[in-house]
Structure formats: structure tokens, C-alpha cells
Coordinates of C-alpha atoms and ligand atoms in Angstrom, one line a residue:
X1 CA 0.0 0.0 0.0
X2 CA 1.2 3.8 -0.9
X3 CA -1.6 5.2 -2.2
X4 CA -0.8 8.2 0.2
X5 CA 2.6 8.9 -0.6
X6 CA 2.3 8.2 -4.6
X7 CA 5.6 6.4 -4.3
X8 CA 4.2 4.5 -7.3
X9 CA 3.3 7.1 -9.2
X10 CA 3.9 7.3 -12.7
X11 CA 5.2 10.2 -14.8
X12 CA 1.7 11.3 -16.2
X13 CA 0.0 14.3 -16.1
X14 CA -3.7 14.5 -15.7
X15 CA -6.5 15.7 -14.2
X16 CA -6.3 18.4 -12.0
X17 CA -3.0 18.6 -11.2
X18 CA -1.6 21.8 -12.1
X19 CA 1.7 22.3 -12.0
X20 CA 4.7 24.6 -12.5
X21 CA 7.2 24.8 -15.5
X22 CA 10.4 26.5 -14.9
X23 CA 11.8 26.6 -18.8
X24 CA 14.8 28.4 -18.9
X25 CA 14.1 31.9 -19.9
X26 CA 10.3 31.6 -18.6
X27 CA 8.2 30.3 -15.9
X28 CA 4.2 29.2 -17.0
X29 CA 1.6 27.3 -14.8
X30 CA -1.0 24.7 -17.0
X31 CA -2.8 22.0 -16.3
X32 CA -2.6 20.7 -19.8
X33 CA -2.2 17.0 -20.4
X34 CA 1.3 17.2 -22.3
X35 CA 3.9 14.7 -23.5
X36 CA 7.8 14.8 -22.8
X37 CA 9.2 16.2 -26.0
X38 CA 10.7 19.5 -24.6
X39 CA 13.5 20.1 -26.4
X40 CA 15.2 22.0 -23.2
X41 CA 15.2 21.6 -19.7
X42 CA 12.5 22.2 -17.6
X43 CA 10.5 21.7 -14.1
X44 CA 7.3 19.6 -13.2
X45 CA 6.1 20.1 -9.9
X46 CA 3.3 17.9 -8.4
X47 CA 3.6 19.2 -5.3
X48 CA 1.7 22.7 -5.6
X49 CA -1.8 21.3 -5.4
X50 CA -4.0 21.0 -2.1
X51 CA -2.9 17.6 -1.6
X52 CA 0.7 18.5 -1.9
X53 CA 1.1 15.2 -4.3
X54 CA -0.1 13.7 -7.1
X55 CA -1.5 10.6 -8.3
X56 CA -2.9 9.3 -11.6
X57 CA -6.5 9.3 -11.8
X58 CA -7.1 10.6 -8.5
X59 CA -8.4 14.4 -7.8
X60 CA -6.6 16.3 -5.2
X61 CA -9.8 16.3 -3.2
X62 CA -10.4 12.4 -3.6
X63 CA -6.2 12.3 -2.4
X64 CA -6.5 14.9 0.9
X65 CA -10.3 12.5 1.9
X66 CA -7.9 9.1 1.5
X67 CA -5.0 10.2 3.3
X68 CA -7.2 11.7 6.0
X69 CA -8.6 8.3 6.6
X70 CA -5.6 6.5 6.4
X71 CA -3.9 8.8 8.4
X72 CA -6.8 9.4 10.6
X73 CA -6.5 5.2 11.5
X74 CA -2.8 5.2 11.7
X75 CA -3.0 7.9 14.6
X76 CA -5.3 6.1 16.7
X77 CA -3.4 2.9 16.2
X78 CA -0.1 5.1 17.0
X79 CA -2.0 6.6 19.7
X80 CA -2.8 3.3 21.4
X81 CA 1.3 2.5 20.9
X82 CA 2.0 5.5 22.9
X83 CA -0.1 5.0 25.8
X84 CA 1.2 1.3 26.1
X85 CA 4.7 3.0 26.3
X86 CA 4.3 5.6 28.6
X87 CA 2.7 3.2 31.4
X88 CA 5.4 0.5 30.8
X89 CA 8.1 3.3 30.4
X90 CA 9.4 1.8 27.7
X91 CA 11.4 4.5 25.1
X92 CA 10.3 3.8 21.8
X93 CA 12.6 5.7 19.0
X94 CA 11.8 5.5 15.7
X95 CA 15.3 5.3 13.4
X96 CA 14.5 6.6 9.9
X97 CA 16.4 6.9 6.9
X98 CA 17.7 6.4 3.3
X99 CA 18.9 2.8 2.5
X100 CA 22.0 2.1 3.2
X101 CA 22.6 5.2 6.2
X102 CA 23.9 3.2 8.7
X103 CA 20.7 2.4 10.9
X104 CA 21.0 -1.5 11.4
X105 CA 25.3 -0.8 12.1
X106 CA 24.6 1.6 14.5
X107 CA 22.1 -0.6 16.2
X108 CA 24.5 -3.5 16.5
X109 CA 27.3 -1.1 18.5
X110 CA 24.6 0.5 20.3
X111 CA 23.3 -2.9 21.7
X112 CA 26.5 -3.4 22.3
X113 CA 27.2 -1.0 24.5
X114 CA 24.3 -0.7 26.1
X115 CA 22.7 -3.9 26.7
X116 CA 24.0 -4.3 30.5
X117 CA 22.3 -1.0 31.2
X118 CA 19.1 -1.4 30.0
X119 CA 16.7 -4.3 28.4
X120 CA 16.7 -3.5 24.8
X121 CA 14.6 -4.8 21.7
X122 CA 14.7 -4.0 17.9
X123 CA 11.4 -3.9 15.2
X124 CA 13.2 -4.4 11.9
X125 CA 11.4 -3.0 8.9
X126 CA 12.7 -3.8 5.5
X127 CA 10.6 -4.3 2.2
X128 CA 12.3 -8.3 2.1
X129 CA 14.8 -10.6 4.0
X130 CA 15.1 -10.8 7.6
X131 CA 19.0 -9.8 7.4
X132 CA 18.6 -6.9 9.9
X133 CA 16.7 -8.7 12.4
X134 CA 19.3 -11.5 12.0
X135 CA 22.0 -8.6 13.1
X136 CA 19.9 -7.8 15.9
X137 CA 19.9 -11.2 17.4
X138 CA 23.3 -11.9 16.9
X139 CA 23.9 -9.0 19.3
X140 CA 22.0 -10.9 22.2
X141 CA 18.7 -8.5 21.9
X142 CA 15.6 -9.1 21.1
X143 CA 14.2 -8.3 17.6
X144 CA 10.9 -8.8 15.1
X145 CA 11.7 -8.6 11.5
X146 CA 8.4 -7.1 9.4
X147 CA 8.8 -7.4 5.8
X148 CA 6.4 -4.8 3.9
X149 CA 6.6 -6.6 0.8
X150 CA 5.8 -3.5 -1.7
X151 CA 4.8 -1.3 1.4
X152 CA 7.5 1.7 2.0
X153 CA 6.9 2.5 5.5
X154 CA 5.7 1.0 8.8
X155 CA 2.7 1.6 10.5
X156 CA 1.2 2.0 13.9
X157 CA -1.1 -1.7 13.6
X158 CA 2.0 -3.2 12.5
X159 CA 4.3 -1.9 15.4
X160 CA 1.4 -3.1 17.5
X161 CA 1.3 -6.5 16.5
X162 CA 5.4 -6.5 16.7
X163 CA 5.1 -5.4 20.7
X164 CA 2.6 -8.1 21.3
X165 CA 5.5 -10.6 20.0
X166 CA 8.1 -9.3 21.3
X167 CA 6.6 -8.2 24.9
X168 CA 9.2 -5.9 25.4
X169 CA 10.1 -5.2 29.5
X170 CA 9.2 -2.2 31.7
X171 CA 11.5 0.8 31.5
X172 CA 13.4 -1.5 28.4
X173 CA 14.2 0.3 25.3
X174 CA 12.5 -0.1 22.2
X175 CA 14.2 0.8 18.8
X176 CA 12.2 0.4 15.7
X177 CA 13.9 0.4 12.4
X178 CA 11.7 1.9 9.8
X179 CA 12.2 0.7 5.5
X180 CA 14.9 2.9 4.2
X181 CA 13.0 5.7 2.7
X182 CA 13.1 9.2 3.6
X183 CA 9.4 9.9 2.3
X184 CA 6.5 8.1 3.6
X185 CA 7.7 7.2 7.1
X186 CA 8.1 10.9 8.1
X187 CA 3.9 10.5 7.9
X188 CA 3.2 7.3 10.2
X189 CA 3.3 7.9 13.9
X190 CA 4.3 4.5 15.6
X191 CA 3.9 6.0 18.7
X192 CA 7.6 6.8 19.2
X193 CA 9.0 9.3 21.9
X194 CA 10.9 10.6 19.0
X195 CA 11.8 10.2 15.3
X196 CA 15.7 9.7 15.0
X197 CA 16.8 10.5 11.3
X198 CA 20.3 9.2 10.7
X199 CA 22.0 11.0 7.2
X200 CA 25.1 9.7 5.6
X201 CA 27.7 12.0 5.2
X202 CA 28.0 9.9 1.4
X203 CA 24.8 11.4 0.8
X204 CA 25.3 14.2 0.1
X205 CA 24.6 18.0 2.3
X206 CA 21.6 18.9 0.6
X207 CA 19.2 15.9 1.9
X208 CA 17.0 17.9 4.6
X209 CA 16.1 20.3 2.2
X210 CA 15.1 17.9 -0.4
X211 CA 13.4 15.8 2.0
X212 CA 11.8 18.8 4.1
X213 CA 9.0 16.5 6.1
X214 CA 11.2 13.7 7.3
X215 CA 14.2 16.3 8.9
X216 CA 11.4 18.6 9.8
X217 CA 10.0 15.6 12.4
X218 CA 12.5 14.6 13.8
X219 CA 13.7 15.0 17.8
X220 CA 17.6 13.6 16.6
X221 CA 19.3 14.0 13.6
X222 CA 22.6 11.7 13.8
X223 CA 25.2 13.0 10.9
X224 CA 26.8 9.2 10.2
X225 CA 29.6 7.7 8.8
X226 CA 31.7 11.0 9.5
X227 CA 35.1 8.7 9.5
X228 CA 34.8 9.0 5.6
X229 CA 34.9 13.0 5.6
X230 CA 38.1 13.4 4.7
X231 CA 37.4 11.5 1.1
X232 CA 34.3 13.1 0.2
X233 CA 33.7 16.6 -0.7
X234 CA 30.8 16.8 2.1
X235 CA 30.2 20.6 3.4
X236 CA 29.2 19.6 6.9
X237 CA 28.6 23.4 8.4
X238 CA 26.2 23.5 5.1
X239 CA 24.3 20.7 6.3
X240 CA 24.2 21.6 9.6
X241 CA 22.8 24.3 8.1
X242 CA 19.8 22.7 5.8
X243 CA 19.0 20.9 9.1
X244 CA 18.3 23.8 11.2
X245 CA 16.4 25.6 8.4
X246 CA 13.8 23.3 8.0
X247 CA 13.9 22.3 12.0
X248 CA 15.2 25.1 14.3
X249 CA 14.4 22.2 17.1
X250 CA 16.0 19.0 16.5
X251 CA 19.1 17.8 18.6
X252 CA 22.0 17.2 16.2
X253 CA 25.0 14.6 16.5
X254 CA 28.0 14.1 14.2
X255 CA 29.2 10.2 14.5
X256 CA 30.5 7.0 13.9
X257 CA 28.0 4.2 13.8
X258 CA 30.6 1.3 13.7
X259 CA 32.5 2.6 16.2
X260 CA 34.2 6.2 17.1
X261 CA 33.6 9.3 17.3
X262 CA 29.8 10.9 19.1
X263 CA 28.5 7.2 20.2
X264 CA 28.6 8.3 23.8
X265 CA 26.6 11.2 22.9
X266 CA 24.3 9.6 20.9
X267 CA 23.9 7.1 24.4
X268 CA 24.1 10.4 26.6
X269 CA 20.7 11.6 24.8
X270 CA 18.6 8.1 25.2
X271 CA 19.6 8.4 28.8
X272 CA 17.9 11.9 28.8
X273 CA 15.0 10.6 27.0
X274 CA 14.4 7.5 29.0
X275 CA 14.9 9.8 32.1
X276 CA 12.0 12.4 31.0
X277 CA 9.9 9.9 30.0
X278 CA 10.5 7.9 33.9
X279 CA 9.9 11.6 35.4
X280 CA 6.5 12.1 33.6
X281 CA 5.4 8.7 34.3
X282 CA 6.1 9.6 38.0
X283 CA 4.5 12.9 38.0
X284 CA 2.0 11.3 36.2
X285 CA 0.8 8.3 39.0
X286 CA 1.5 11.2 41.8
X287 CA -1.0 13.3 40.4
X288 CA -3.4 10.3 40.0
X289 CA -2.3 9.5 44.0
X290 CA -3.5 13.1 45.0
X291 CA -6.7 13.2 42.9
X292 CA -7.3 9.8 44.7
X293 CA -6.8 10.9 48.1
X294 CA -8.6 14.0 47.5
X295 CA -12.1 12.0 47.0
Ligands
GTP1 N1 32.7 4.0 7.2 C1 31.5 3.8 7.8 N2 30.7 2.9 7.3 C2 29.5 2.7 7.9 C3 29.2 3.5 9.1 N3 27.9 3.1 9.5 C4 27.5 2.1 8.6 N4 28.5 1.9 7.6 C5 28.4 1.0 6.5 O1 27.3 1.3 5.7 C6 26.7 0.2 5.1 C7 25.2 0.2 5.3 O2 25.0 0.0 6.7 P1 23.7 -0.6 7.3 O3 23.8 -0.5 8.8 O4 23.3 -1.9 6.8 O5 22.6 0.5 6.8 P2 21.0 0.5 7.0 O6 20.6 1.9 7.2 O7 20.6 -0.4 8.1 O8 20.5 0.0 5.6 P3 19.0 -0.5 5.2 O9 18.5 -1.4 6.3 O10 19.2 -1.4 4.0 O11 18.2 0.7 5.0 C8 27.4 -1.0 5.7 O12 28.4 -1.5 4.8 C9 28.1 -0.4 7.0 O13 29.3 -1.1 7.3 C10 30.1 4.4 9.6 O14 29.9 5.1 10.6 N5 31.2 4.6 8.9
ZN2 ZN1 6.0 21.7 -20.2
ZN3 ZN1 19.1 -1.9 8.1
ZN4 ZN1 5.5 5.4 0.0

């Protein structure tokens, strides 16, 4: 399923999609079915109507009333993920990415580390193979693989059904790696305490602006794979940059997933996380006390 995210959208135009043409010398807006026979170069964008998206066959209002229902079921399922967390304290963070970014590798040194401090368990999301979750196990923790088959993103039933297998532990730490795609998961709430996007340095600086919703979302954005600067051509203070124009918010760490450089920073802020989420929890149940003893 993407009908939402037109992932499998074809290169057509129809409909009602109008869309902007930046031709060299000129700039016109049409809504004229065309074919691609331009003899210079020039700009579609799909983006520009209501629905922010296109997709063959489909009017921008029929788009905006499926996504809202889609969306509309994800949250409550996400919703009912986040509740479960909060009263079992466990610190769901949801790892997001391009292919290939380093998720799975920083996982495996992270379990490493960490897994005499805290009970830790993995929800691997891939399109095919159980590889990842392999990885996972071989570290000692726990881990579901969920194969999406043509699917580009998880969702909030699926983490569900994924937490009643795994059964993670109170106060344990949940890390759910989403499909490699940095498009449709930036729109599924799993009921994570935060969105963690991880960008390769080897992908080049200019990634949060191109994918604005994902970087905009997230609570952590780990800069990976910096061991490789010195071959590549990467403006880092540029990207650091990109990522603070589209989120003014997010926490930023530069590292080194397979080892090095900004792990113990990248462990320093779950700590922090799993802390504030144990301090809510407490206010939470001593609030609940004084209501109680109040009646
Ligand atoms: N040099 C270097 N290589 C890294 C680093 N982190 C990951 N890699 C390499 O990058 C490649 C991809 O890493 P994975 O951890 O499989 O990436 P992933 O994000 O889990 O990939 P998908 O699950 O396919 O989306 C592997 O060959 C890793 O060894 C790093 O910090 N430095
Ligand atoms: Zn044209
Ligand atoms: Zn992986
Ligand atoms: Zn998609």
C-alpha cells in the first residue's frame, strides 16, 4: 500500500494537477495533459496542489479525503502504541532513513554497548529478508523482522502486532527500524517518543532540504559515517545548516556508527529521553495518588 505517498506514481500528467514549468528563460503554470518532447530543460512540480502530491487518476480532493482516513486510523493505532509506552516506560525511538545510512550498524554497536544497562529490543522493517533482524539477534537482543513486501513505510497496527510478539520489559528500550526511505515514514506515527533520522555523510549536504518532512519531524538527527569526511567533498557546516532551516528544534550529533567518534553522545541523549519519559510517568501516577486521596 502507498496510495498516500504516490511512491508508485507514474510520470503522467492529468486531471487536476496543475503544475509549475520553470523553462529556462520563462516560468508558465498549466494544467494541460502534455507529452515529454521538450527540447530544453524544464521543471514539473506535483507538489503545488492542495494535496501536496499527485497521483494518476485521482483528484486532489479524492487524495486529501484518503489520506485523511488513512492517516486518521494510523494515529489512533499510534495513539494506542504511545499509551502502552508511557505506562510501561518503555522509550520507543523511531530510526529513519535512506537505504543504506547506517541504521542497522549503529544498532549492532549501540546494543553493544548498552545492553548491560538497559533491556533493549529491535522492530526491523525492511521491504524483504530478515537480514537486519538477524544482526539484531546476533547482538543478544531481542528483535521482530516485518517485511512490507511493496509497502514503503511502517505503521502504527503493525508496530502493535510487533510489541505483542516481542513483549518488550518495563522501563526497556524499544528501537524500531523503519524501510529505508526518507518519504512516507516521516507520515506514520508509531507512537515513538521521537523520530531519530540518521543522514550519511556519502549522501550528500543537501538531503533535509530535499526531504523537508522527514528532517522537519525529527527530535535527533545523527550525521553518520563522518570517518569517511576526509574523502568526500561533504560541506558539513552546510548541512548543519539545511537541518536547522527546516527544524530550528532537533538535537544534532555528528558520528561514527561502527564505532568512534559521538557514540557516547548519541547514548548520553537516550539516557535523557528514558529519564524524562520515567519523570512524567512519576508525576504522572503522583497526580493520580493526589486526585485519589482527594475523594
Ligand atoms: N565508514 C563507515 N561505514 C559505515 C558506518 N555506518 C555504517 N556503515 C556501513 O554502511 C553500510 C550500510 O549500513 P547498514 O547499517 O546496513 O545500513 P542501514 O541503514 O541499516 O541499511 P538498510 O536497512 O538497507 O536501509 C554497511 O556497509 C556499513 O558497514 C560508519 O559510521 N562509517
Ligand atoms: Zn512543459
Ligand atoms: Zn538496516
Ligand atoms: Zn511510500
Amino acid at each position: 500500500m502507498c496510495t498516500v505517498c504516490g511512491c508508485g506514481d507514474t510520470h503522467s500528467h492529468a486531471e487536476d494537477t496543475a503544475h509549475a514549468h520553470h523553462h529556462g528563460d520563462h516560468q508558465h503554470n498549466h494544467d494541460h495533459p502534455h507529452d515529454h518532447a521538450h527540447g530544453h530543460s524544464h521543471h514539473h512540480h506535483y507538489g503545488l496542489g492542495p494535496a501536496g502530491l499527485h497521483i494518476g487518476g485521482l483528484s486532489q480532493a479524492r487524495i486529501i479525503k484518503i489520506e485523511q482516513d488513512i492517516l486518521g486510523r494510523n494515529d489512533a493505532d499510534a495513539a494506542r502504541n504511545r499509551r502502552y509506552f508511557d505506562e510501561h516506560c518503555i522509550l520507543a525511538l523511531n530510526l529513519v532513513s535512506s537505504p543504506g545510512s547506517g541504521k542497522t550498524s549503529l544498532l549492532e554497536r549501540s546494543i553493544q554497548d548498552l545492553k548491560n544497562q538497559y533491556a533493549l529490543n529491535v522492530i526491523e522493517g525492511d521491504q524483504q529478508t530478515e537480514n537486519d533482524a538477524e544482526r539484531i539477534r546476533a547482538t543478544g537482543a531481542g528483535a521482530v523482522q516485518i517485511n512490507t513486501g511493496k509497502g514503503c513505510h511502517l505503521d502504527g497496527r503493525m508496530v502493535e502486532q510487533a510489541i505483542i510478539t516481542l513483549k518488550p520489559a518495563d522501563h526497556s528500550v524499544l528501537f524500531i527500524e523503519n524501510v529505508g526511505n526518507l518519504v512516507c515514514p516521516a507520515l506514520f506515527d508509531l507512537g515513538e517518543a521521537a523520530k531519530v533520522v540518521i543522514l550519511s555523510v556519502t549522501e550528500g549536504e543537501d538531503k533535509p532540504l530535499k526531504y523537508p518532512d522527514m528532517f522537519h519531524r525529527a527530535g535527533l538527527v545523527l550525521i553518520n559515517k563522518i570517518d569517511l569526511l576526509p574523502y568526500l567533498s561533504f560541506d558539513l557546516e552546510r548541512c548543519l545548516h539545511y537541518v536547522r532551516q527546516v527544524n530550528a528544534e532537533a538535537d544534532i550529533i555528528q558520528l561514527t556508527a561502527t564505532g568512534g567518534e559521538g557514540l557516547s553522545q548519541w547514548y548520553d541523549w537516550i539516557k535523557q529521553k528514558r529519564q524524562a519519559l520515567l519523570n512524567s510517568r512519576i508525576a504522572e501516577l503522583e497526580q493520580a495518588a493526589a486526585v485519589k486521596a482527594q475523594l
